Coordinates of N, CA, C and O and ligand atoms in Angstrom, one line a residue:
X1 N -0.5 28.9 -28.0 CA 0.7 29.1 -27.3 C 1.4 27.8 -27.0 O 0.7 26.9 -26.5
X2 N 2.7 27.7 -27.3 CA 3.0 26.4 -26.7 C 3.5 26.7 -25.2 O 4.2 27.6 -24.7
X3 N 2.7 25.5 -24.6 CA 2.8 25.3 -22.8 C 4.1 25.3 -22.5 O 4.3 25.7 -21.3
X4 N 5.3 25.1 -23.1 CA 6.5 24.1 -22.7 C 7.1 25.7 -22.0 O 8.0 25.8 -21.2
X5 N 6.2 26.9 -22.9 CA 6.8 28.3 -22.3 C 6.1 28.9 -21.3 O 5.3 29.8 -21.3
X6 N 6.5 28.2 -20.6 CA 5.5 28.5 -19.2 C 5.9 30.2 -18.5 O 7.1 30.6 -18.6
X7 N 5.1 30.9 -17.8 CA 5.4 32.1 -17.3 C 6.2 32.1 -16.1 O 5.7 32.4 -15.0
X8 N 7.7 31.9 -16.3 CA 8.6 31.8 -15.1 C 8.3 32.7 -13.7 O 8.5 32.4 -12.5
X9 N 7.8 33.5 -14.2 CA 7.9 35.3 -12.9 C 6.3 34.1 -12.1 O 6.3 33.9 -10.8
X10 N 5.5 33.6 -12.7 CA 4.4 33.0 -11.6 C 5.1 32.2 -11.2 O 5.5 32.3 -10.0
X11 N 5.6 31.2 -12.0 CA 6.3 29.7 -10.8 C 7.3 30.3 -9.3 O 7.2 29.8 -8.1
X12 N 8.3 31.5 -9.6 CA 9.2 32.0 -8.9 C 7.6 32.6 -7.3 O 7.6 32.5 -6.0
X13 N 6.8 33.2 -8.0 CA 5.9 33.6 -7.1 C 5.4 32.7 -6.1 O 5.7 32.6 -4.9
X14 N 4.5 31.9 -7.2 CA 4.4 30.5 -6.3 C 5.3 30.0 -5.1 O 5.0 30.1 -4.0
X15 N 6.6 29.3 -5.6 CA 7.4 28.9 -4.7 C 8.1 29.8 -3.7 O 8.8 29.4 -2.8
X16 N 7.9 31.4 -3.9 CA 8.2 31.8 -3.0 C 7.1 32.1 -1.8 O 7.3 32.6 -0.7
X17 N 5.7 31.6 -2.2 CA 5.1 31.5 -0.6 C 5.3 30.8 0.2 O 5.2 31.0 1.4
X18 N 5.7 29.7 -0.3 CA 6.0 28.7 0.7 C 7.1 28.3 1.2 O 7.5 27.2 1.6
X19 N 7.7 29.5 0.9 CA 9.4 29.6 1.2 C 9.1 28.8 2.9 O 8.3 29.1 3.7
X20 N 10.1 27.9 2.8 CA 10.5 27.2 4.4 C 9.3 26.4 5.1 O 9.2 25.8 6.2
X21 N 8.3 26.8 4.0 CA 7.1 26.1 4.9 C 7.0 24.2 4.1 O 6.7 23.9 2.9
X22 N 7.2 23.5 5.0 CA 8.0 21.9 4.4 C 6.5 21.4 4.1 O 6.3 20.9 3.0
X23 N 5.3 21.7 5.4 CA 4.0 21.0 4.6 C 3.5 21.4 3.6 O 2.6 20.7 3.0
X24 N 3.9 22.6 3.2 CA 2.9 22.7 1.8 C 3.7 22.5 0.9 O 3.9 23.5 0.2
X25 N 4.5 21.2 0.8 CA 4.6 20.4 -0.7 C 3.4 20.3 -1.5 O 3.3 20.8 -2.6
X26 N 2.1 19.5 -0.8 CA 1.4 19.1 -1.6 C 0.4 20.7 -2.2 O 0.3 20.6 -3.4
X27 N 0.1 21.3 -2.0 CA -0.7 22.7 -1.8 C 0.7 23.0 -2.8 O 0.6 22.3 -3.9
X28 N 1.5 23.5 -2.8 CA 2.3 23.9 -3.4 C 2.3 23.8 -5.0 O 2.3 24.7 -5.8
X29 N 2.3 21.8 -5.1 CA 2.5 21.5 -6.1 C 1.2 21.4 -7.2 O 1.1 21.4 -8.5
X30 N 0.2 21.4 -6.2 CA -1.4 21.6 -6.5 C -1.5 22.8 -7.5 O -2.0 22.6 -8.6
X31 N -0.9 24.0 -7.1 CA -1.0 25.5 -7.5 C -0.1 25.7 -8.8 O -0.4 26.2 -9.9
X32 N 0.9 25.3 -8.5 CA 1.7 24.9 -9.9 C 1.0 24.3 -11.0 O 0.7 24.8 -12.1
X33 N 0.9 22.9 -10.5 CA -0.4 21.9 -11.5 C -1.1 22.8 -12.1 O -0.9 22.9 -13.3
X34 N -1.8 23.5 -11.6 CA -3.2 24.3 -12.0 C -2.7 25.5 -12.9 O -3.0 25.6 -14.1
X35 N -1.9 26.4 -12.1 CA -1.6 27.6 -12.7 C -0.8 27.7 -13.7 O -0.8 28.7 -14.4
X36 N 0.2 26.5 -13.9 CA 1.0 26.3 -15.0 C 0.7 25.4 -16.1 O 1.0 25.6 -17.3
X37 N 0.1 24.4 -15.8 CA -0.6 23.2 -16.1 C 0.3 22.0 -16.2 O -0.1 21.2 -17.1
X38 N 1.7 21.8 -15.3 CA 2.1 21.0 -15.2 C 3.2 21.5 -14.1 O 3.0 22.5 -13.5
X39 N 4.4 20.8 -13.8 CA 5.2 20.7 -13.5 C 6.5 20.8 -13.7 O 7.4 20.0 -13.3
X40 N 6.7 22.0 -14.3 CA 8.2 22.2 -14.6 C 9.6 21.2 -14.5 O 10.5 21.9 -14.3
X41 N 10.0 20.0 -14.6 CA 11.3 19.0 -14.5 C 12.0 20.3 -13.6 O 11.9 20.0 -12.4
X42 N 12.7 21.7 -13.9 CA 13.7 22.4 -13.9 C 13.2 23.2 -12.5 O 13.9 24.0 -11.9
X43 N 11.8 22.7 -12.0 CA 10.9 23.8 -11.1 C 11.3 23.0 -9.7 O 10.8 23.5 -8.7
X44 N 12.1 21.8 -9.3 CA 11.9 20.5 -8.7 C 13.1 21.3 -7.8 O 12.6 21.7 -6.7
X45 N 14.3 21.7 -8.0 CA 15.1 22.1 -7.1 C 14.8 23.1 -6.7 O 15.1 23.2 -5.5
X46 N 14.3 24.2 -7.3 CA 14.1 25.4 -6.5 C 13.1 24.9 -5.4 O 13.4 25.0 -4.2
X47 N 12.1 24.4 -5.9 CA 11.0 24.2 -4.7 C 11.8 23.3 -3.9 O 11.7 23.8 -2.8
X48 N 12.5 22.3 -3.7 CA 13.1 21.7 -2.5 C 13.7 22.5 -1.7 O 13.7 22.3 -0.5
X49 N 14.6 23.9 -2.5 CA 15.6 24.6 -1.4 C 14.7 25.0 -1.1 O 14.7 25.0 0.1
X50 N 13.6 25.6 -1.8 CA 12.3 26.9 -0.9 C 12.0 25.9 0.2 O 12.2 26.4 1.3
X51 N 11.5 24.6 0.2 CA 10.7 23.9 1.5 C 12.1 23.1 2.1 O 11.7 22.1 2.8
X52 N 13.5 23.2 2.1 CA 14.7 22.7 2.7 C 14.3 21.0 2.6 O 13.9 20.5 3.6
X53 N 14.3 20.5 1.6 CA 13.6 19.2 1.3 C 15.0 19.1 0.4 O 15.7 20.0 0.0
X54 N 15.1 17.0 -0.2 CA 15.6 17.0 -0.9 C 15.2 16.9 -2.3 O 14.1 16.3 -2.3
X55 N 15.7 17.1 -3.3 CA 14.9 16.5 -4.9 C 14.3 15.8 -4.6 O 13.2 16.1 -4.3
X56 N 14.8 14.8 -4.4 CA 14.3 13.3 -4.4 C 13.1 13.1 -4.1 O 12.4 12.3 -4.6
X57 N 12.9 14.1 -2.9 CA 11.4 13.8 -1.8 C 10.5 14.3 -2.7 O 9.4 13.9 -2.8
X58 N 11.0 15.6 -3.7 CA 9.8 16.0 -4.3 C 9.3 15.5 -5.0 O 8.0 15.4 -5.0
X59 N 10.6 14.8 -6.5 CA 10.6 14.2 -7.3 C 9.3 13.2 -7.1 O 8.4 13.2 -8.0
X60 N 9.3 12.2 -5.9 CA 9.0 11.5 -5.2 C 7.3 11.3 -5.3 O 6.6 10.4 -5.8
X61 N 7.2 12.6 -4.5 CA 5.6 13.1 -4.6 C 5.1 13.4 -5.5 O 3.9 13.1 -5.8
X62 N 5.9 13.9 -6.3 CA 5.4 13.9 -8.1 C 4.7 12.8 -8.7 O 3.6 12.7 -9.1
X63 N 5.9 11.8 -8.6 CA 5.6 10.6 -9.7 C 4.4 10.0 -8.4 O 3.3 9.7 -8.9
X64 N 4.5 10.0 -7.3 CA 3.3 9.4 -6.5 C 1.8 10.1 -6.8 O 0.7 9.6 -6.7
X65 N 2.0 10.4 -6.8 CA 0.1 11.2 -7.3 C -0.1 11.6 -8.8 O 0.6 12.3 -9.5
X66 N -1.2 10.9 -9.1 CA -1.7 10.7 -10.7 C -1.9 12.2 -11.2 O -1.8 12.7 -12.4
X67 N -2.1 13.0 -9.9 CA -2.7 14.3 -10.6 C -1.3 15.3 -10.8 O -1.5 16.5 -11.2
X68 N -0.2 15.0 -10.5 CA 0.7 15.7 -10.9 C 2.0 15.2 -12.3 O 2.8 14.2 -12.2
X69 N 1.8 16.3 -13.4 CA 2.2 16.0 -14.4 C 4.0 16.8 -14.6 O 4.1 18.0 -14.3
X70 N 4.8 16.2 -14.9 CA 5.9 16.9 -15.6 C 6.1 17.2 -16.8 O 7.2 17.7 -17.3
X71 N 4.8 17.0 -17.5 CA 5.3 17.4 -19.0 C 3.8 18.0 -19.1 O 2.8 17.4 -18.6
X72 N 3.8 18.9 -19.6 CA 2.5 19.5 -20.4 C 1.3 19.1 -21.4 O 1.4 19.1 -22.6
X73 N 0.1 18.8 -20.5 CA -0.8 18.0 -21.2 C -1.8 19.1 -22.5 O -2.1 20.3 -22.6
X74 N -2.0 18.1 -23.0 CA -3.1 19.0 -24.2 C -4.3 19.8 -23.3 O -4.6 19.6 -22.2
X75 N -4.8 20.7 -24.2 CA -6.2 21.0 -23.5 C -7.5 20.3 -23.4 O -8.5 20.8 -22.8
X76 N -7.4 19.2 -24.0 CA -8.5 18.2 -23.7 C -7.4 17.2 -23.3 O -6.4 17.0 -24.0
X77 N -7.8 16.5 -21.9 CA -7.2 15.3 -21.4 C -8.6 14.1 -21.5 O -9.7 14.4 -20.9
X78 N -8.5 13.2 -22.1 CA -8.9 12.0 -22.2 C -8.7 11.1 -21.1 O -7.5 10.9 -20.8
X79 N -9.5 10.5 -20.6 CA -9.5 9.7 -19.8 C -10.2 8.4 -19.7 O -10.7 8.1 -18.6
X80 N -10.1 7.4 -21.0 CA -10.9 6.4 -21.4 C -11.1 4.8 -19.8 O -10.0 4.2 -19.7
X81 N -11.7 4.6 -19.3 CA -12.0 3.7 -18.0 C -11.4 2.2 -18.9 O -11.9 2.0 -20.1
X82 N -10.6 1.6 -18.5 CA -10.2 0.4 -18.5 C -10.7 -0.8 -17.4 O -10.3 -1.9 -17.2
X83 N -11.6 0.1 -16.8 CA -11.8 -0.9 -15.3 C -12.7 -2.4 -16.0 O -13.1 -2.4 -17.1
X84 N -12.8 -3.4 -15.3 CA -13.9 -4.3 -15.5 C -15.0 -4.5 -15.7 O -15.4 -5.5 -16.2
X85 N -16.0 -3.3 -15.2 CA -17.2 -3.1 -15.7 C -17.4 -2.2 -17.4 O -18.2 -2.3 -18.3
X86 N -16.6 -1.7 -17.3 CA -16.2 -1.3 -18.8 C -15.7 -2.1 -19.5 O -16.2 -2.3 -20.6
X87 N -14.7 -2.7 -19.4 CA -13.8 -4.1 -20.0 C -15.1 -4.8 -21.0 O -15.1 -4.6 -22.2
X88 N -16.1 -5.4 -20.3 CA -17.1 -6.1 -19.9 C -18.0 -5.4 -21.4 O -18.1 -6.0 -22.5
X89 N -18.4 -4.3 -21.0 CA -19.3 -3.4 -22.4 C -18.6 -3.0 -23.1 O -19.1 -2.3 -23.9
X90 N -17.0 -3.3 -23.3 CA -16.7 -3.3 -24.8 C -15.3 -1.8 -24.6 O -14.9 -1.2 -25.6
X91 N -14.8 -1.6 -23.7 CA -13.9 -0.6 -23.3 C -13.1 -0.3 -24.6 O -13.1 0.7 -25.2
X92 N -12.2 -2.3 -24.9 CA -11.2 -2.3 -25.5 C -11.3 -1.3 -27.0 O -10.4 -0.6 -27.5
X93 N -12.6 -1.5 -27.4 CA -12.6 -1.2 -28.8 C -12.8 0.1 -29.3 O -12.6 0.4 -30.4
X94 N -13.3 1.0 -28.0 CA -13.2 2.3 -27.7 C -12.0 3.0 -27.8 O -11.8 4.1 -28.3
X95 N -11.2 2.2 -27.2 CA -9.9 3.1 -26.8 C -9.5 2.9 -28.1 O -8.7 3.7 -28.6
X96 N -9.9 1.7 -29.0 CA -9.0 1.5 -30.1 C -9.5 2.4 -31.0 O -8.6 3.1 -31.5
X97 N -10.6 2.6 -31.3 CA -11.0 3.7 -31.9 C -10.5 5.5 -31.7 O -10.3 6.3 -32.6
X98 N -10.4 5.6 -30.6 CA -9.8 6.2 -30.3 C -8.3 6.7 -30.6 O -7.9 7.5 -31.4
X99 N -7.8 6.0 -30.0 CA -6.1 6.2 -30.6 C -6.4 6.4 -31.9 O -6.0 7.5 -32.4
X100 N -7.0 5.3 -32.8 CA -7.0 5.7 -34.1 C -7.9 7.0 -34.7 O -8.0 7.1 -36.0
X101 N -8.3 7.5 -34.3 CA -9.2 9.0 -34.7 C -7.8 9.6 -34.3 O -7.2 10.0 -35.3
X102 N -7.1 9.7 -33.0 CA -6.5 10.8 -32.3 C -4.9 10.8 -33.2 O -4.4 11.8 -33.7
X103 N -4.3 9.4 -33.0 CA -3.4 9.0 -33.8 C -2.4 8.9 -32.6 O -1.2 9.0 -32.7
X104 N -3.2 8.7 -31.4 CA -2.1 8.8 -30.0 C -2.1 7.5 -29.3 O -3.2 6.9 -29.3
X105 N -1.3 7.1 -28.7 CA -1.0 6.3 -27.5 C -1.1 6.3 -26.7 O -0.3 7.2 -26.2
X106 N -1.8 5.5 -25.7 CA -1.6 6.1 -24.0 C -0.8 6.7 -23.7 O 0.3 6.4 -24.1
X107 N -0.9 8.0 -22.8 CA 0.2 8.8 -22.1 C 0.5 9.3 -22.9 O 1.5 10.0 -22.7
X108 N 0.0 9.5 -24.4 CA 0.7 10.7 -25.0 C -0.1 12.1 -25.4 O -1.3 12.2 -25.4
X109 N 0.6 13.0 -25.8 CA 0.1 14.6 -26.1 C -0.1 14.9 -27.8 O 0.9 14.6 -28.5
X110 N -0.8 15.3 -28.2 CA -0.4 15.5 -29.5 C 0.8 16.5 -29.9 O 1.2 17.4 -29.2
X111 N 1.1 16.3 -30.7 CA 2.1 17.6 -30.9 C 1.9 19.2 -31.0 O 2.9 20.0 -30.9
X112 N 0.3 19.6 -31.4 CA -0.5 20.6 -31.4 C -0.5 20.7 -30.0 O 0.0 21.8 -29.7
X113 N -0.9 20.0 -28.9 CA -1.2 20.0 -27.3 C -2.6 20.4 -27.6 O -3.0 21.5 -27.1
X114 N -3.3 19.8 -28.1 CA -5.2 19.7 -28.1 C -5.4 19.0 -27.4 O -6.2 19.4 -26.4
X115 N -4.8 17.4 -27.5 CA -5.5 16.0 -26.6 C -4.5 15.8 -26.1 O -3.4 16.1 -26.6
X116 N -4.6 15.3 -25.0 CA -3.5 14.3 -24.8 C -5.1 12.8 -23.9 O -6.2 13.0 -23.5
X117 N -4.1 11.4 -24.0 CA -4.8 10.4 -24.2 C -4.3 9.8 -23.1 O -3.0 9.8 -23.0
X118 N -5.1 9.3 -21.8 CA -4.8 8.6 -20.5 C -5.9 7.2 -20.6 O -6.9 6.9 -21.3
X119 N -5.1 6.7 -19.8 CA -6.3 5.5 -19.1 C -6.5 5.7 -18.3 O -5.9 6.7 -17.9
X120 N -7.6 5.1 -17.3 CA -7.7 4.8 -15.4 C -8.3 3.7 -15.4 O -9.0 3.3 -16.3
X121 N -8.3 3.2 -14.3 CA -9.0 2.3 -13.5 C -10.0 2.1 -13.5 O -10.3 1.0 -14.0
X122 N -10.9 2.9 -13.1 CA -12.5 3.5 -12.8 C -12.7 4.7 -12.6 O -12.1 5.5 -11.9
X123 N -13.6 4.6 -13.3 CA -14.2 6.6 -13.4 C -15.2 6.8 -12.3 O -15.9 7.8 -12.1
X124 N -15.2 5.4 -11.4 CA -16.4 5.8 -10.5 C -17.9 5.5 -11.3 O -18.7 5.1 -10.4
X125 N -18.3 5.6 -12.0 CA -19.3 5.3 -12.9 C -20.0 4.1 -13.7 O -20.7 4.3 -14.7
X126 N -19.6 3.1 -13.2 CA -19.5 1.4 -13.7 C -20.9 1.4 -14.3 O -20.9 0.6 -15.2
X127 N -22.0 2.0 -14.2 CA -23.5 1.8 -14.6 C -23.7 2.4 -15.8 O -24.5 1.9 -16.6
X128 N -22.9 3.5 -16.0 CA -23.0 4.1 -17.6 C -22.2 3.5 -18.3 O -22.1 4.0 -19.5
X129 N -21.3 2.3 -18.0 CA -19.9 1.6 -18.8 C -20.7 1.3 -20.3 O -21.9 1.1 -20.5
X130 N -19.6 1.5 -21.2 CA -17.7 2.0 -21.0 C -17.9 3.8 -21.0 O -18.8 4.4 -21.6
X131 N -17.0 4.2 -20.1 CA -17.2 5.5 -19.9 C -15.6 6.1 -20.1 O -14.6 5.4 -20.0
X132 N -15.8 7.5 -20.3 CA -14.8 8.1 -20.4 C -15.3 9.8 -20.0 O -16.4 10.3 -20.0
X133 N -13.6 10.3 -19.5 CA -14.0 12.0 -19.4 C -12.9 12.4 -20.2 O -12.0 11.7 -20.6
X134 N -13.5 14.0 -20.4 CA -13.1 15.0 -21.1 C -12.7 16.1 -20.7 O -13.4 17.1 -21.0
X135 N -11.3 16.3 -19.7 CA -11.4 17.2 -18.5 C -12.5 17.0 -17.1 O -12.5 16.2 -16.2
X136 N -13.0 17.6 -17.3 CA -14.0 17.4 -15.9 C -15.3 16.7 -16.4 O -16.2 16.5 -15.5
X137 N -15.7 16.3 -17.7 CA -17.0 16.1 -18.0 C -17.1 14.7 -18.5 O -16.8 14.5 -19.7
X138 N -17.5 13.5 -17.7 CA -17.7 12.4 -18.0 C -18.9 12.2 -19.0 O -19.8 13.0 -18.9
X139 N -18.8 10.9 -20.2 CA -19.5 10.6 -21.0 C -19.6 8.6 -20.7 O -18.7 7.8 -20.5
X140 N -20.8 8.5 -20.6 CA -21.4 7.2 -20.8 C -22.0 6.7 -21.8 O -22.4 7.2 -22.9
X141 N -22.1 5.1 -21.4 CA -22.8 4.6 -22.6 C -22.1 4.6 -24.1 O -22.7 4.5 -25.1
X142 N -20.6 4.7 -23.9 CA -20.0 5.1 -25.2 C -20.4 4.0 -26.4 O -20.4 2.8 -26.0
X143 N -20.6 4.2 -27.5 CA -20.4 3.9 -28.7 C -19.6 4.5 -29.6 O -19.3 5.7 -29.5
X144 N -19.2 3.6 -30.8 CA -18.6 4.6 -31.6 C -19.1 5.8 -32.3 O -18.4 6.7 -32.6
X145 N -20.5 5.8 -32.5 CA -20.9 7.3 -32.9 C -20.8 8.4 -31.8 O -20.4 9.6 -31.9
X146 N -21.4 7.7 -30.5 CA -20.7 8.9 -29.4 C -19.4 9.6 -29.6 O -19.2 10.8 -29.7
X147 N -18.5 8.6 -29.5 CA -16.9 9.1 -29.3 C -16.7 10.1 -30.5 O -16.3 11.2 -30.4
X148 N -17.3 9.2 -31.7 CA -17.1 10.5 -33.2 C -18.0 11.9 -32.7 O -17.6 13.0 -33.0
X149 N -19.0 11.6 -32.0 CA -19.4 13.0 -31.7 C -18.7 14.1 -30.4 O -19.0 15.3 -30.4
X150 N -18.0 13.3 -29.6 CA -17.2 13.9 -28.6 C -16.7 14.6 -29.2 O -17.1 15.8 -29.4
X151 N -15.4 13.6 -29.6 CA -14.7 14.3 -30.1 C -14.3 15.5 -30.7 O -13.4 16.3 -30.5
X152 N -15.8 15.2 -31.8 CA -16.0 16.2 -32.5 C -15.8 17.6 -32.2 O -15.2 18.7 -32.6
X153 N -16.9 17.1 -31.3 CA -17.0 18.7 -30.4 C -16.1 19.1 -29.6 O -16.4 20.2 -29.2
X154 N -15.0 18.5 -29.1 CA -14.2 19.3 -28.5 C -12.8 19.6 -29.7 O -12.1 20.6 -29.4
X155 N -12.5 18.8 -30.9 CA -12.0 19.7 -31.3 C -12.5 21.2 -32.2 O -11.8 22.2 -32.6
X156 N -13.8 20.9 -32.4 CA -14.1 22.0 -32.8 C -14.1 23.4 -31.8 O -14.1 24.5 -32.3
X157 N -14.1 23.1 -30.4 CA -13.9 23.9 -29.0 C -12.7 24.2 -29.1 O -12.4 25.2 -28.5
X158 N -11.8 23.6 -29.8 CA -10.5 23.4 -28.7 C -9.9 24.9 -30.2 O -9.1 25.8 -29.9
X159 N -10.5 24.7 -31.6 CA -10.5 25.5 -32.6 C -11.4 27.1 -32.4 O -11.1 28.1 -33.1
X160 N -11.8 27.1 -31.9 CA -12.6 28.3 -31.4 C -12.1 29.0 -30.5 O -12.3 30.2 -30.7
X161 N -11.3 28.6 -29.5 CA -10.9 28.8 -28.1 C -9.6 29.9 -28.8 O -8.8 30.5 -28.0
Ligands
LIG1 S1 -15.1 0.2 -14.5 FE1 -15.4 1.9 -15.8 S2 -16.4 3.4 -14.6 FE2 -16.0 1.7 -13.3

């Protein structure tokens, strides 16, 4: 199914719980994230008139928190560690392998919406470096046959599903 057609009648649901209620921006946009898997661009003014807020402010909180997306990510999100202790065991060459298996660029989605390809900071995990997750499931220790086998497996998941 492509995401970009999201189920309007839930978003309208959603934002109407929190009609006038101004603190549950964040809870709000939490539930969207989840239940839609992104952020609608077009979902920004209704939810301001619902919480009497302006664009701006939401807009705002959007781009401010990593976990909230406006455009519709793949079903596997990638998350390769760029941090220093990964740097260190060899990060760069991962990601480069990567992009080149995926054929993507940071921050991007495929056009199927299978992967889409992020960086971060630190995965929290500096002892297993170079590390990366796969939705909620971190992998260490990467090498290139690891990643060829990740991968593998989640597109063959992502083919099943
Ligand atoms: S630097 Fe990569 S997990 Fe911390």
């Amino acid at each position: 199914m492509d995401p970009t057609q999201f189920d309007q009648e839930k978003l309208s649901e959603i934002i109407e719980k929190y009609q006038e209620k101004k603190w549950g921006l964040i809870p709000l946009l939490q539930q969207i994230q989840e239940e839609i898997g992104f952020i609608p661009p077009e979902s920004i003014e209704p939810i301001a008139d619902a919480l009497q807020m302006y664009p701006a402010q939401v807009q705002g909180v959007i781009t401010f928190y990593a976990g909230f997306s406006l455009k519709p990510k793949g079903r596997c999100v990638l998350k390769v560690c760029r941090g220093t202790a990964c740097h260190v065991k060899g990060s760069r060459s991962i990601l480069r392998m990567i992009k080149k298996d995926l054929s993507l660029e940071e921050g991007e989605t495929s056009p199927d919406y299978q992967f889409t390809l992020e960086t971060v900071a630190c995965l929290g995990a500096c002892f297993l470096a170079p590390t990366m997750m796969v939705n909620r499931d971190y992998f260490g220790k990467l090498n290139p046959t690891k990643v060829t086998s990740v991968l593998g497996e989640y597109r063959k998941d992502s083919k099943e599903a």
